[in-house]
Coordinates of C-alpha atoms and ligand atoms in Angstrom, one line a residue:
X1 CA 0.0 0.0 0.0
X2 CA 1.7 3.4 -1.3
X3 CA 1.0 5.9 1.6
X4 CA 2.1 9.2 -0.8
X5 CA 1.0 10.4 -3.8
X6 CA 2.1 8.7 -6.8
X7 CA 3.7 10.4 -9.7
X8 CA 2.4 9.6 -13.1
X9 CA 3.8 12.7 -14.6
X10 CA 6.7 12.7 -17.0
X11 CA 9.1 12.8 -14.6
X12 CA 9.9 12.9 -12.3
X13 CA 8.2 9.5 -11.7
X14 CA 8.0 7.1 -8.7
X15 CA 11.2 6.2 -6.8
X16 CA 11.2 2.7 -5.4
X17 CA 11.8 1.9 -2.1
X18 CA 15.0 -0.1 -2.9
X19 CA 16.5 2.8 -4.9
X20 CA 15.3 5.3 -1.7
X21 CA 17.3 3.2 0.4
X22 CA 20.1 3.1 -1.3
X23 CA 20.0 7.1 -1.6
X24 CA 19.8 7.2 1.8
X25 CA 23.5 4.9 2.6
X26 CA 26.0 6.2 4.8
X27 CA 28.1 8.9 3.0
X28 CA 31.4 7.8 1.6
X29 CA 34.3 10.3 0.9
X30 CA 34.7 11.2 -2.9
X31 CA 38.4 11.3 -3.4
X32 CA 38.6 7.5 -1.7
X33 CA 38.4 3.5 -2.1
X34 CA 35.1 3.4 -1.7
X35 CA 34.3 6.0 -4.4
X36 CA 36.7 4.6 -6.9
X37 CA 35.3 1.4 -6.5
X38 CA 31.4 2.6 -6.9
X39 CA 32.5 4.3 -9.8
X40 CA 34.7 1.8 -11.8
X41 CA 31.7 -0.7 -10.5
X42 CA 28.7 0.8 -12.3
X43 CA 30.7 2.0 -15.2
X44 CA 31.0 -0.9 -17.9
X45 CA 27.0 -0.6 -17.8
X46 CA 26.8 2.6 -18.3
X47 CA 28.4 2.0 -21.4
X48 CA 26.2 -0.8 -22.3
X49 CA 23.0 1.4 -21.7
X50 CA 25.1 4.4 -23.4
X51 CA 26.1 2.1 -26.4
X52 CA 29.5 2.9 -26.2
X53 CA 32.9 2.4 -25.5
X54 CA 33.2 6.2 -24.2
X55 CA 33.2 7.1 -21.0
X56 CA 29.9 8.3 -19.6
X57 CA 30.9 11.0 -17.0
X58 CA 28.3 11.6 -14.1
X59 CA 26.7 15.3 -13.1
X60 CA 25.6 16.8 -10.5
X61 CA 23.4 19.3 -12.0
X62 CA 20.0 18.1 -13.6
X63 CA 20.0 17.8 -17.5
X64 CA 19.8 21.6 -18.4
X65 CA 23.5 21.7 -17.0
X66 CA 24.4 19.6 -19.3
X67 CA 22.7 20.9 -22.0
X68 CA 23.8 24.0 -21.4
X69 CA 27.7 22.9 -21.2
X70 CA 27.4 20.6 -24.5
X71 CA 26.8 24.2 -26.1
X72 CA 30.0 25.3 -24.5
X73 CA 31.8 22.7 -25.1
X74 CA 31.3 22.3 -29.0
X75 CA 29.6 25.1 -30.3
X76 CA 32.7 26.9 -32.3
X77 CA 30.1 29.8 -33.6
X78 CA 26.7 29.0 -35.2
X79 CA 24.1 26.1 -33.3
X80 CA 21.5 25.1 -35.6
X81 CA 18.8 24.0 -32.8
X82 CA 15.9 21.4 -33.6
X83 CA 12.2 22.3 -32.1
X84 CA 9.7 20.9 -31.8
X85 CA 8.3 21.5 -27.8
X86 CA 9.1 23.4 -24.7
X87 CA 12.0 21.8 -24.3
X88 CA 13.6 22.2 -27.7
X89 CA 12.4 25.6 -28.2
X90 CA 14.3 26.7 -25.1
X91 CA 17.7 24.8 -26.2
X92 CA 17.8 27.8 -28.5
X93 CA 17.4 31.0 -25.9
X94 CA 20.0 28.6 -24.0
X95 CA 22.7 28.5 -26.5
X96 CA 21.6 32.4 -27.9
X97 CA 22.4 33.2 -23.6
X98 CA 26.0 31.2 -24.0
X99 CA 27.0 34.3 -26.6
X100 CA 26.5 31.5 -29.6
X101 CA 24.9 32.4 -32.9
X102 CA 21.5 30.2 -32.9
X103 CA 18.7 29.4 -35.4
X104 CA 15.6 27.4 -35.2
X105 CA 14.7 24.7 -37.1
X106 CA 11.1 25.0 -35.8
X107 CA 7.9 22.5 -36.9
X108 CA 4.9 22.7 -35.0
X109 CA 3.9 21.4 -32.0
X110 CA 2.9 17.8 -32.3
X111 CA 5.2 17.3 -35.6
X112 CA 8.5 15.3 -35.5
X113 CA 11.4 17.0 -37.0
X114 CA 11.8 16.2 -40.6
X115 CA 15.2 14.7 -41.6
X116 CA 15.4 16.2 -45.1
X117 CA 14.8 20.0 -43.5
X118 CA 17.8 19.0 -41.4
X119 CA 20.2 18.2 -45.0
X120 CA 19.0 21.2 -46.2
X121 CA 19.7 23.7 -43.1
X122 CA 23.6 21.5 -42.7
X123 CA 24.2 21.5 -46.5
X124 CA 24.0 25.5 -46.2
X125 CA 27.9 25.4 -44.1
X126 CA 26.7 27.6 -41.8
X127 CA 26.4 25.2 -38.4
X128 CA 29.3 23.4 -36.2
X129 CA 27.0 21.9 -33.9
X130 CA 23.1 20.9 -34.0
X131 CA 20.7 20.1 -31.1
X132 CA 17.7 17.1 -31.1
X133 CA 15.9 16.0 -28.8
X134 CA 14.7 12.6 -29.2
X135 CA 11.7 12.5 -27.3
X136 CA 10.1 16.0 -26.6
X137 CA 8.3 15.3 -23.3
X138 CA 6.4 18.3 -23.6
X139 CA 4.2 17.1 -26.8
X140 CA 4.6 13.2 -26.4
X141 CA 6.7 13.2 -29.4
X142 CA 9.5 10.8 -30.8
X143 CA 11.6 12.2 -33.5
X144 CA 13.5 9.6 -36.0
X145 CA 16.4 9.4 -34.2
X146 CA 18.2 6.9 -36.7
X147 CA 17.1 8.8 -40.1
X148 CA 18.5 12.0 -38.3
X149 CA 21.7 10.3 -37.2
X150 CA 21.8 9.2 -41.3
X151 CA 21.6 12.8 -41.9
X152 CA 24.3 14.3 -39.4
X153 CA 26.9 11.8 -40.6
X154 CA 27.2 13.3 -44.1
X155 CA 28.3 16.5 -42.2
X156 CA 31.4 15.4 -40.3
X157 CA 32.4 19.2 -39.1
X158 CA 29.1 19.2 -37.5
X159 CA 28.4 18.2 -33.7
X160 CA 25.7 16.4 -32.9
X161 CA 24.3 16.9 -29.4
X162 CA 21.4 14.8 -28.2
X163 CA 19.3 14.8 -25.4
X164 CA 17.7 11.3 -24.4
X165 CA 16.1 12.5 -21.5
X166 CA 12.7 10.9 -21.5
X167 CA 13.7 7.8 -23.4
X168 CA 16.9 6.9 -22.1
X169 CA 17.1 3.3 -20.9
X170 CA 13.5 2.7 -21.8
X171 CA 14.5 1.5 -25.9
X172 CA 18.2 1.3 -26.8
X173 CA 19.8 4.2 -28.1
X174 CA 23.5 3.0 -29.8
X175 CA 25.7 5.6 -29.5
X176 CA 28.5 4.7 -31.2
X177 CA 26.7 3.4 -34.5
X178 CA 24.4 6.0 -34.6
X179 CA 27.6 8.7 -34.7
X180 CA 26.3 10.9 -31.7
X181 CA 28.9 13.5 -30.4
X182 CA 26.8 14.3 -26.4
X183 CA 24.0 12.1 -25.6
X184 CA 22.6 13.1 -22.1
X185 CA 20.2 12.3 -20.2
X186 CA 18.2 13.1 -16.9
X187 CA 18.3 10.6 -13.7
X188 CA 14.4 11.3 -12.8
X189 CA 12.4 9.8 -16.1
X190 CA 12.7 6.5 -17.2
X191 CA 15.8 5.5 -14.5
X192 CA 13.5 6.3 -11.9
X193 CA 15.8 7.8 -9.5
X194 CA 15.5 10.8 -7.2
X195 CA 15.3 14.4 -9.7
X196 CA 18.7 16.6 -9.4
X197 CA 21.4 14.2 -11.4
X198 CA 22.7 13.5 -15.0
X199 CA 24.4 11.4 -17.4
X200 CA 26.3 11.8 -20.3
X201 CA 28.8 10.9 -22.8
X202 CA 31.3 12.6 -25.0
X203 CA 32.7 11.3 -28.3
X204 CA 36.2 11.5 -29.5
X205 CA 35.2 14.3 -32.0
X206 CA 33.6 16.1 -29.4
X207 CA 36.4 15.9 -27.1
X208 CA 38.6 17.2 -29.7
X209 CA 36.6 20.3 -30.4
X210 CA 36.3 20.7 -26.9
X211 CA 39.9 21.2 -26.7
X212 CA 39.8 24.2 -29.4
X213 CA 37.0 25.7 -27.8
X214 CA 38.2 28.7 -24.5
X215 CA 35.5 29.5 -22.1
X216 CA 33.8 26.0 -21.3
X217 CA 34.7 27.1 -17.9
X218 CA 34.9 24.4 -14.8
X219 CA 32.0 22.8 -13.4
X220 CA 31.5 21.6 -16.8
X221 CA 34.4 21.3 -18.9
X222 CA 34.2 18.1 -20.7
X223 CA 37.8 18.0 -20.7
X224 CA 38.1 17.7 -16.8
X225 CA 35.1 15.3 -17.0
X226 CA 37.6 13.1 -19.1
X227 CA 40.7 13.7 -16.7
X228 CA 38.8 12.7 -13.6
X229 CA 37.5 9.6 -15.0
X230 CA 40.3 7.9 -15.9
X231 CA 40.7 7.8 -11.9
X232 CA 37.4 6.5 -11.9
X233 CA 36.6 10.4 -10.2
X234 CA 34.4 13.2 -11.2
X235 CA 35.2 17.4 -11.0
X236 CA 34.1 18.0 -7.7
X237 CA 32.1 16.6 -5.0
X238 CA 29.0 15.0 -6.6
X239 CA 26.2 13.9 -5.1
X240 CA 27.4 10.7 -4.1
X241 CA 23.3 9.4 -2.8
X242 CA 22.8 9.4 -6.6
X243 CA 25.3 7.3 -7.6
X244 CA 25.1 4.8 -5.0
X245 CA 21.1 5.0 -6.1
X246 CA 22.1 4.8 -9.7
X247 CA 24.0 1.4 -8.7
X248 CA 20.9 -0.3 -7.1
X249 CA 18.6 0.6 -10.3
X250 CA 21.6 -0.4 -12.8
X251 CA 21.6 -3.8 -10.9
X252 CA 17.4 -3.6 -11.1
X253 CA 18.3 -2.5 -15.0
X254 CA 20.3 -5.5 -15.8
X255 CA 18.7 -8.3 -13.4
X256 CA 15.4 -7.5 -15.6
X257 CA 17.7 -7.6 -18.5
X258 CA 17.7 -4.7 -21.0
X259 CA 15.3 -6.6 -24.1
X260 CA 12.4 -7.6 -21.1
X261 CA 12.8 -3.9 -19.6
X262 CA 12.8 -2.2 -23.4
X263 CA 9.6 -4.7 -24.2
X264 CA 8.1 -3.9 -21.5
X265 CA 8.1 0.0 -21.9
X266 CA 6.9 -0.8 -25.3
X267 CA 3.9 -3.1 -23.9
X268 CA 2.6 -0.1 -20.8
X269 CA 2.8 2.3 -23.6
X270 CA 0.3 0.4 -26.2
X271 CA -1.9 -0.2 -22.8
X272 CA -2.2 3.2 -22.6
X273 CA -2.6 3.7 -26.0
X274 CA -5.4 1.0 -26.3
X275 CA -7.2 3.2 -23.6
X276 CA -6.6 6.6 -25.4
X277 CA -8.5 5.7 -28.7
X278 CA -11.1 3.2 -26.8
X279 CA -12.2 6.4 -24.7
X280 CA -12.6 8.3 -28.3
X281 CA -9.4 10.6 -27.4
X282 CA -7.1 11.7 -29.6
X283 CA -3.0 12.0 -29.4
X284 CA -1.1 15.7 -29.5
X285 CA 1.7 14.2 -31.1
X286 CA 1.1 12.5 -34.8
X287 CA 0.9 8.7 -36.1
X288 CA 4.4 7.2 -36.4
X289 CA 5.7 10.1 -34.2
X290 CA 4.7 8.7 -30.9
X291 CA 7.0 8.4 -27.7
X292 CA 7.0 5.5 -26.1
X293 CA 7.7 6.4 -22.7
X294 CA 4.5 9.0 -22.3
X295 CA 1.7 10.0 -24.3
X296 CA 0.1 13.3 -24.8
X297 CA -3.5 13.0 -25.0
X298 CA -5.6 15.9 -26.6
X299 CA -8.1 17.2 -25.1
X300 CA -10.7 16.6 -27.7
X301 CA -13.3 15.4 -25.7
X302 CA -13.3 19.1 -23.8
X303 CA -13.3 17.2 -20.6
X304 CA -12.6 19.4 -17.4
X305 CA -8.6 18.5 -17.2
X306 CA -8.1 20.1 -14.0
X307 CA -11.2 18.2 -12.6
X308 CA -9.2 14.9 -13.7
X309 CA -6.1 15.6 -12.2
X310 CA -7.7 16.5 -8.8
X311 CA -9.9 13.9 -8.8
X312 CA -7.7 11.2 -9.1
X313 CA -5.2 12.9 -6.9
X314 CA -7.7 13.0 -4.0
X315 CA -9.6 9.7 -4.5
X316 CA -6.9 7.5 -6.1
X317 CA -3.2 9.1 -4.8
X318 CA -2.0 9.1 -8.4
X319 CA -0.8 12.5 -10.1
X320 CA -0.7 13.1 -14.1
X321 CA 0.3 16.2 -15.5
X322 CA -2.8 18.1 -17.1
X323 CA -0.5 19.4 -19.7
X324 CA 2.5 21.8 -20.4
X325 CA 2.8 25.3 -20.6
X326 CA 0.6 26.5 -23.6
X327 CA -1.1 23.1 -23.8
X328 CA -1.9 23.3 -20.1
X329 CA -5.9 21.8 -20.4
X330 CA -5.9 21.0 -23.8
X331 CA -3.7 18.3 -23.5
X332 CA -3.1 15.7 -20.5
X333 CA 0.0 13.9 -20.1
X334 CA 0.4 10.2 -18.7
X335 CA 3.9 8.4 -18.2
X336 CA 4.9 4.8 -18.2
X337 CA 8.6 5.1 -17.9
X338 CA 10.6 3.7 -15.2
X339 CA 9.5 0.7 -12.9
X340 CA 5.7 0.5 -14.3
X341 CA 4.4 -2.5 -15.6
X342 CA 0.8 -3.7 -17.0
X343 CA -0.8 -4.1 -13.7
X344 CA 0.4 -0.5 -12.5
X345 CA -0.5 1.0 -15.5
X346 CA -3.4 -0.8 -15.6
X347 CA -4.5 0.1 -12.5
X348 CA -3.7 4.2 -13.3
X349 CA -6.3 3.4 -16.2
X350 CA -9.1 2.0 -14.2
X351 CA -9.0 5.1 -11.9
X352 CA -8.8 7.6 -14.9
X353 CA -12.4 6.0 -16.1
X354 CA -13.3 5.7 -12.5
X355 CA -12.9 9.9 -12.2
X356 CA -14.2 10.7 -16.1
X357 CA -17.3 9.1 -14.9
Ligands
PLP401 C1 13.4 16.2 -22.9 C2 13.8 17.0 -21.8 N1 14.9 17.6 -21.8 C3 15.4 18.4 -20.8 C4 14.7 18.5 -19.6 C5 15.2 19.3 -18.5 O1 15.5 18.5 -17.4 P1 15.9 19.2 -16.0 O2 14.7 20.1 -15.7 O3 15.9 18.0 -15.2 O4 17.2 19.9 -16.2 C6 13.4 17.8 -19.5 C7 12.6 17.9 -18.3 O5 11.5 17.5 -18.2 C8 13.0 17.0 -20.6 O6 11.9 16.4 -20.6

């Protein structure tokens, strides 16, 4: 019996109670054994969830950190900046505040981004660096992440930053064979651990036009990143409750194996799904273009949204997100990333028909 509330929203999403636990160990000195040992422990599946033989570095900062830094780090001049939701249309003001030329490669809400719009916009010479992000929480969609990786790959100069927040470790996301110069990603969506943490990690190109680049500063120099690694370290302090968190759900991760826990994020999603169109809803985010970690159900059915959310917070315990910024009401949000499966979503379901009546 859950005696909170229990989060549904797109992250961050329920914590389990081995994971809290496991937040909650004894501190351990950073620059030690102990530290070294976590570290070096957790970090060969890292790379296997990464796909890649990079090192993944670990941040204490949530994922706008390193978002922002991937900008400082490889952005020589001109950022061209994929968006298609809140959180792409910000990554633009973000790299504009850094003092880096930016332009938009804007669709409309609900619409993946289009690969060919991509050749055309790199073909023109003008970028170094371009920002995706694969699953734009805010709308529910998933953008072709291989076709654009296809794309990228005829412009070697250019850097190809990706954020993997909301569908990181929920399908796999190669890498290495998909050419990806920063892929990040957040620790409160589909990892399930406590919100306030990051991963990410840097390719061999990026690292060498990180080294060209002045003014990447400290905290977040991908360089130092590197140095500290290779002593199985980080920069400075980090927050060391994450990573010993991070180890319980990576043994969680790979216990469950990653094709049962991939299948089943696929399976919760079409659950949800299944209940969207049988309650005559609609989706935000278009046909083929659909994340698989949340979905962004429209609002056709003018039902009261706020009403919803209240209703199954205050009879049921359960919270979903009655939509983002400008979609706030027209849209409602529901997750199934981290530790749900059929019966948990199920039962989220049976109380959303319980409240619409
Ligand atoms: C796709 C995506 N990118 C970036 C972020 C920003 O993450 P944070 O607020 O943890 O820095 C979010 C947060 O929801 C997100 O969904």
């Amino acid at each position: 019996m859950i005696s909170h509330d229990k989060l549904f929203i797109p992250g961050p999403v329920e914590v389990s109670e081995k994971t809290l636990a496991a937040f909650a160990r004894p501190m351990i000195g950073h620059r030690g054994a102990a530290f070294k040992e976590l570290y070096a422990g957790i970090h060969p599946h890292l790379q296997e969830l990464f796909g890649t033989k990079q090192p993944v570095f670990l941040s204490t900062s949530s994922a706008w950190g390193v978002m922002e830094a991937a900008i400082r780090n490889l952005v020589r001049q001109r950022v061209l900046c994929c968006m298609c939701g809140a959180f792409s249309d910000k990554w633009l003001e973000v790299a504009q505040r850094c003092g880096k030329e930016a332009e938009p490669l804007q669709v409309e809400w609900g619409t993946p981004i289009d690969p060919r719009q991509i050749e055309t916009q790199l073909a023109t010479g003008k970028f170094d660096a371009m920002t995706l992000i694969h699953n734009e929480t805010s709308t529910g969609v998933m953008n072709p992440l291989g076709e654009i990786c296809a794309v990228a790959a005829k412009f070697p100069e250019v850097a190809l930053i990706v954020d993997s927040v909301s569908s990181f470790s929920a399908m796999p996301i190669p890498m290495d064979s998909l050419g990806i110069d920063v892929l990040l990603t957040g620790s409160q969506k589909a990892l399930a651990l406590p919100p306030g943490f990051s991963l990410f990690s840097v390719s061999e190109k990026a690292f060498a036009r990180a080294a060209e680049l002045k003014d990447r500063g400290y905290y977040f120099d991908f360089l130092e990143f590197k140095k500290q690694q290779e002593g199985d370290m980080t920069p400075t302090t980090p927050s060391v409750g994450h990573i010993h968190a991070l180890e319980s759900k990576l043994e969680d991760i790979f216990a469950e194996g990653l094709t049962n826990r991939y299948a089943r994020h696929a399976r919760t999603n079409a659950l949800v799904h299944d209940w969207v169109r049988a309650r005559g809803f609609d989706f935000f985010a278009l046909e083929g273009a659909r994340s698989i970690t949340l979905t962004c159900v429209k609002n056709n059915r003018a039902i009261d949204v706020a009403g919803l959310t209240k209703c199954l917070r205050e009879k049921h315990h359960l919270v979903i997100d009655g939509g983002y910024g400008k979609l706030k009401g027209k849209t409602f949000r529901l997750s199934n990333m981290g530790d749900e499966t059929e019966e948990t979503v199920g039962h989220l379901l049976g109380c959303l028909d319980d409240c619409l009546g």
